[in-house]
């Protein structure tokens, strides 16, 4: 089975974003402390937003946070396999407090997400990833629904159907 069948994920950009979670083998789950990583974020707004996202994503997914590579906080896990034979594990949804913005992974799937993104507030979508300058710029209830939708899509639709 293709990782992102065309009938399930018509937006190639979303596949590219999820690929960021799987990029090379360096983006593996690690035993590093999520709290220590977030506490070390230099930008005070991104640090605070990181802790807010930690609580929000943990609560919605019911999954514990785990570091994926040195900079991605992920929730849940799924196994992927490409037609080429390459396979591995990746986080279902996640985020990274980057210097320029918060990068949110796994939240831009399908037509439901497109409608929600229209109501989210100030954001950018690039290569399928969702970029937010700060959480105060967006509607947190809409973000919560995007997290629910993305998590469900990756864990139920793509990898159990």
PDB file of C-alpha atoms in Angstrom:
ATOM      1  CA  UNK A   1       0.000   0.000   0.000  1.00  0.00           C
ATOM      2  CA  UNK A   2       1.267   3.465  -0.847  1.00  0.00           C
ATOM      3  CA  UNK A   3       1.885   5.635   2.173  1.00  0.00           C
ATOM      4  CA  UNK A   4      -0.541   8.295   0.945  1.00  0.00           C
ATOM      5  CA  UNK A   5      -3.033   6.871  -1.592  1.00  0.00           C
ATOM      6  CA  UNK A   6      -4.336   9.513  -4.001  1.00  0.00           C
ATOM      7  CA  UNK A   7      -7.969   8.939  -2.988  1.00  0.00           C
ATOM      8  CA  UNK A   8      -7.136   9.533   0.665  1.00  0.00           C
ATOM      9  CA  UNK A   9      -4.649  12.364   0.375  1.00  0.00           C
ATOM     10  CA  UNK A  10      -5.073  14.405  -2.804  1.00  0.00           C
ATOM     11  CA  UNK A  11      -2.849  17.174  -1.464  1.00  0.00           C
ATOM     12  CA  UNK A  12       0.735  16.165  -2.250  1.00  0.00           C
ATOM     13  CA  UNK A  13       1.939  18.931   0.045  1.00  0.00           C
ATOM     14  CA  UNK A  14       0.531  17.140   3.075  1.00  0.00           C
ATOM     15  CA  UNK A  15       2.501  14.051   2.102  1.00  0.00           C
ATOM     16  CA  UNK A  16       5.646  16.162   1.914  1.00  0.00           C
ATOM     17  CA  UNK A  17       5.042  17.450   5.428  1.00  0.00           C
ATOM     18  CA  UNK A  18       4.539  13.973   6.829  1.00  0.00           C
ATOM     19  CA  UNK A  19       7.716  12.995   5.005  1.00  0.00           C
ATOM     20  CA  UNK A  20       9.503  15.600   7.147  1.00  0.00           C
ATOM     21  CA  UNK A  21       8.566  13.489  10.155  1.00  0.00           C
ATOM     22  CA  UNK A  22      10.102  10.469   8.440  1.00  0.00           C
ATOM     23  CA  UNK A  23      13.056  12.173   6.744  1.00  0.00           C
ATOM     24  CA  UNK A  24      16.076   9.990   6.662  1.00  0.00           C
ATOM     25  CA  UNK A  25      16.706   7.826   9.657  1.00  0.00           C
ATOM     26  CA  UNK A  26      17.783  10.744  11.831  1.00  0.00           C
ATOM     27  CA  UNK A  27      14.176  11.508  12.739  1.00  0.00           C
ATOM     28  CA  UNK A  28      13.790   8.542  15.049  1.00  0.00           C
ATOM     29  CA  UNK A  29      12.056   8.456  18.389  1.00  0.00           C
ATOM     30  CA  UNK A  30      14.561   9.172  21.134  1.00  0.00           C
ATOM     31  CA  UNK A  31      14.611   8.954  24.893  1.00  0.00           C
ATOM     32  CA  UNK A  32      15.391  12.662  25.247  1.00  0.00           C
ATOM     33  CA  UNK A  33      13.268  14.691  27.651  1.00  0.00           C
ATOM     34  CA  UNK A  34      10.532  16.709  25.958  1.00  0.00           C
ATOM     35  CA  UNK A  35      10.317  19.055  28.946  1.00  0.00           C
ATOM     36  CA  UNK A  36      14.073  19.723  28.912  1.00  0.00           C
ATOM     37  CA  UNK A  37      13.967  20.362  25.160  1.00  0.00           C
ATOM     38  CA  UNK A  38      11.107  22.849  25.521  1.00  0.00           C
ATOM     39  CA  UNK A  39      12.669  24.546  28.551  1.00  0.00           C
ATOM     40  CA  UNK A  40      15.804  25.158  26.462  1.00  0.00           C
ATOM     41  CA  UNK A  41      13.943  26.962  23.640  1.00  0.00           C
ATOM     42  CA  UNK A  42      15.462  30.464  23.592  1.00  0.00           C
ATOM     43  CA  UNK A  43      12.488  32.411  22.235  1.00  0.00           C
ATOM     44  CA  UNK A  44      10.199  33.000  25.253  1.00  0.00           C
ATOM     45  CA  UNK A  45       6.941  33.006  23.255  1.00  0.00           C
ATOM     46  CA  UNK A  46       7.886  29.814  21.370  1.00  0.00           C
ATOM     47  CA  UNK A  47       8.925  28.188  24.651  1.00  0.00           C
ATOM     48  CA  UNK A  48       5.560  29.011  26.250  1.00  0.00           C
ATOM     49  CA  UNK A  49       3.671  27.971  23.136  1.00  0.00           C
ATOM     50  CA  UNK A  50       5.637  24.717  23.098  1.00  0.00           C
ATOM     51  CA  UNK A  51       4.415  23.877  26.589  1.00  0.00           C
ATOM     52  CA  UNK A  52       0.850  24.844  25.595  1.00  0.00           C
ATOM     53  CA  UNK A  53       1.053  22.567  22.543  1.00  0.00           C
ATOM     54  CA  UNK A  54       2.470  19.783  24.696  1.00  0.00           C
ATOM     55  CA  UNK A  55      -0.614  19.904  26.934  1.00  0.00           C
ATOM     56  CA  UNK A  56      -3.043  20.336  24.035  1.00  0.00           C
ATOM     57  CA  UNK A  57      -1.677  17.537  21.840  1.00  0.00           C
ATOM     58  CA  UNK A  58      -1.236  15.139  24.764  1.00  0.00           C
ATOM     59  CA  UNK A  59      -4.800  15.755  25.866  1.00  0.00           C
ATOM     60  CA  UNK A  60      -6.309  15.325  22.417  1.00  0.00           C
ATOM     61  CA  UNK A  61      -4.312  12.301  21.272  1.00  0.00           C
ATOM     62  CA  UNK A  62      -4.121  10.574  24.645  1.00  0.00           C
ATOM     63  CA  UNK A  63      -0.509   9.807  23.745  1.00  0.00           C
ATOM     64  CA  UNK A  64       2.601  10.732  25.704  1.00  0.00           C
ATOM     65  CA  UNK A  65       4.939  13.197  24.035  1.00  0.00           C
ATOM     66  CA  UNK A  66       8.171  11.827  22.649  1.00  0.00           C
ATOM     67  CA  UNK A  67      11.143  13.487  21.006  1.00  0.00           C
ATOM     68  CA  UNK A  68      11.643  12.541  17.353  1.00  0.00           C
ATOM     69  CA  UNK A  69      15.119  13.548  16.330  1.00  0.00           C
ATOM     70  CA  UNK A  70      16.581  16.554  18.109  1.00  0.00           C
ATOM     71  CA  UNK A  71      13.768  19.070  17.496  1.00  0.00           C
ATOM     72  CA  UNK A  72      10.358  17.449  16.885  1.00  0.00           C
ATOM     73  CA  UNK A  73       7.900  16.683  19.683  1.00  0.00           C
ATOM     74  CA  UNK A  74       5.643  13.899  18.441  1.00  0.00           C
ATOM     75  CA  UNK A  75       2.510  12.114  19.625  1.00  0.00           C
ATOM     76  CA  UNK A  76       1.508   8.640  18.604  1.00  0.00           C
ATOM     77  CA  UNK A  77       3.373   6.444  16.185  1.00  0.00           C
ATOM     78  CA  UNK A  78       2.676   4.608  12.992  1.00  0.00           C
ATOM     79  CA  UNK A  79       4.611   2.385  10.658  1.00  0.00           C
ATOM     80  CA  UNK A  80       5.004   3.430   7.032  1.00  0.00           C
ATOM     81  CA  UNK A  81       6.249   1.562   3.996  1.00  0.00           C
ATOM     82  CA  UNK A  82       6.948   2.943   0.548  1.00  0.00           C
ATOM     83  CA  UNK A  83       6.615   0.974  -2.673  1.00  0.00           C
ATOM     84  CA  UNK A  84      10.419   1.260  -2.901  1.00  0.00           C
ATOM     85  CA  UNK A  85      10.663  -0.934   0.198  1.00  0.00           C
ATOM     86  CA  UNK A  86      11.817   1.860   2.497  1.00  0.00           C
ATOM     87  CA  UNK A  87       9.945   1.702   5.779  1.00  0.00           C
ATOM     88  CA  UNK A  88      10.073   2.999   9.299  1.00  0.00           C
ATOM     89  CA  UNK A  89       8.136   4.631  12.096  1.00  0.00           C
ATOM     90  CA  UNK A  90       7.027   8.232  12.465  1.00  0.00           C
ATOM     91  CA  UNK A  91       5.005  10.371  14.840  1.00  0.00           C
ATOM     92  CA  UNK A  92       1.330  10.709  13.930  1.00  0.00           C
ATOM     93  CA  UNK A  93       1.227  14.434  14.768  1.00  0.00           C
ATOM     94  CA  UNK A  94       3.755  16.773  16.267  1.00  0.00           C
ATOM     95  CA  UNK A  95       5.347  20.183  16.461  1.00  0.00           C
ATOM     96  CA  UNK A  96       8.660  21.948  16.607  1.00  0.00           C
ATOM     97  CA  UNK A  97       9.291  25.414  18.058  1.00  0.00           C
ATOM     98  CA  UNK A  98      11.610  26.735  15.316  1.00  0.00           C
ATOM     99  CA  UNK A  99      13.311  30.129  15.411  1.00  0.00           C
ATOM    100  CA  UNK A 100      11.001  31.688  12.827  1.00  0.00           C
ATOM    101  CA  UNK A 101       7.717  29.971  13.749  1.00  0.00           C
ATOM    102  CA  UNK A 102       6.020  26.947  15.248  1.00  0.00           C
ATOM    103  CA  UNK A 103       5.993  24.068  12.771  1.00  0.00           C
ATOM    104  CA  UNK A 104       2.995  21.768  13.192  1.00  0.00           C
ATOM    105  CA  UNK A 105       3.059  18.348  11.552  1.00  0.00           C
ATOM    106  CA  UNK A 106       0.268  16.047  10.413  1.00  0.00           C
ATOM    107  CA  UNK A 107      -2.567  18.586  10.587  1.00  0.00           C
ATOM    108  CA  UNK A 108      -3.304  19.465   6.949  1.00  0.00           C
ATOM    109  CA  UNK A 109      -5.036  16.340   5.610  1.00  0.00           C
ATOM    110  CA  UNK A 110      -8.087  16.348   3.384  1.00  0.00           C
ATOM    111  CA  UNK A 111     -11.006  18.655   2.644  1.00  0.00           C
ATOM    112  CA  UNK A 112     -12.073  18.918   6.306  1.00  0.00           C
ATOM    113  CA  UNK A 113      -8.670  20.366   7.158  1.00  0.00           C
ATOM    114  CA  UNK A 114      -8.903  22.859   4.294  1.00  0.00           C
ATOM    115  CA  UNK A 115     -12.155  24.231   5.702  1.00  0.00           C
ATOM    116  CA  UNK A 116     -10.714  24.421   9.222  1.00  0.00           C
ATOM    117  CA  UNK A 117      -7.558  26.153   7.992  1.00  0.00           C
ATOM    118  CA  UNK A 118      -9.798  28.867   6.567  1.00  0.00           C
ATOM    119  CA  UNK A 119     -11.028  29.581  10.113  1.00  0.00           C
ATOM    120  CA  UNK A 120      -7.743  29.089  11.960  1.00  0.00           C
ATOM    121  CA  UNK A 121      -6.382  32.619  11.896  1.00  0.00           C
ATOM    122  CA  UNK A 122      -2.930  33.852  10.951  1.00  0.00           C
ATOM    123  CA  UNK A 123      -0.876  30.941   9.577  1.00  0.00           C
ATOM    124  CA  UNK A 124       1.006  29.654   6.548  1.00  0.00           C
ATOM    125  CA  UNK A 125       1.019  26.258   4.906  1.00  0.00           C
ATOM    126  CA  UNK A 126       4.201  25.255   3.132  1.00  0.00           C
ATOM    127  CA  UNK A 127       5.164  21.796   1.941  1.00  0.00           C
ATOM    128  CA  UNK A 128       2.030  20.668   3.761  1.00  0.00           C
ATOM    129  CA  UNK A 129       3.271  21.750   7.183  1.00  0.00           C
ATOM    130  CA  UNK A 130       1.360  24.302   9.172  1.00  0.00           C
ATOM    131  CA  UNK A 131       3.394  27.297  10.332  1.00  0.00           C
ATOM    132  CA  UNK A 132       2.174  29.601  13.093  1.00  0.00           C
ATOM    133  CA  UNK A 133       4.062  32.568  14.496  1.00  0.00           C
ATOM    134  CA  UNK A 134       2.403  32.273  17.916  1.00  0.00           C
ATOM    135  CA  UNK A 135      -0.627  30.498  19.327  1.00  0.00           C
ATOM    136  CA  UNK A 136      -2.266  33.806  20.254  1.00  0.00           C
ATOM    137  CA  UNK A 137      -2.571  34.498  16.485  1.00  0.00           C
ATOM    138  CA  UNK A 138      -4.922  31.560  15.928  1.00  0.00           C
ATOM    139  CA  UNK A 139      -8.188  30.088  17.169  1.00  0.00           C
ATOM    140  CA  UNK A 140      -7.155  27.362  19.605  1.00  0.00           C
ATOM    141  CA  UNK A 141     -10.486  25.531  19.259  1.00  0.00           C
ATOM    142  CA  UNK A 142      -9.914  25.234  15.503  1.00  0.00           C
ATOM    143  CA  UNK A 143      -6.343  24.083  16.138  1.00  0.00           C
ATOM    144  CA  UNK A 144      -7.667  21.426  18.519  1.00  0.00           C
ATOM    145  CA  UNK A 145     -10.018  20.144  15.816  1.00  0.00           C
ATOM    146  CA  UNK A 146      -7.130  20.040  13.297  1.00  0.00           C
ATOM    147  CA  UNK A 147      -5.111  17.990  15.791  1.00  0.00           C
ATOM    148  CA  UNK A 148      -8.037  15.562  16.304  1.00  0.00           C
ATOM    149  CA  UNK A 149      -8.591  15.270  12.564  1.00  0.00           C
ATOM    150  CA  UNK A 150      -4.896  14.809  11.729  1.00  0.00           C
ATOM    151  CA  UNK A 151      -4.304  12.233  14.441  1.00  0.00           C
ATOM    152  CA  UNK A 152      -7.397  10.262  13.463  1.00  0.00           C
ATOM    153  CA  UNK A 153      -6.495  10.436   9.778  1.00  0.00           C
ATOM    154  CA  UNK A 154      -2.960   9.118  10.247  1.00  0.00           C
ATOM    155  CA  UNK A 155      -3.742   6.457  12.832  1.00  0.00           C
ATOM    156  CA  UNK A 156      -7.114   5.222  11.569  1.00  0.00           C
ATOM    157  CA  UNK A 157      -7.496   6.037   7.875  1.00  0.00           C
ATOM    158  CA  UNK A 158      -3.992   5.750   6.476  1.00  0.00           C
ATOM    159  CA  UNK A 159      -2.588   2.978   8.569  1.00  0.00           C
ATOM    160  CA  UNK A 160      -5.452   0.764   9.621  1.00  0.00           C
ATOM    161  CA  UNK A 161      -7.661   0.842   6.557  1.00  0.00           C
TER     162      UNK A 161
END
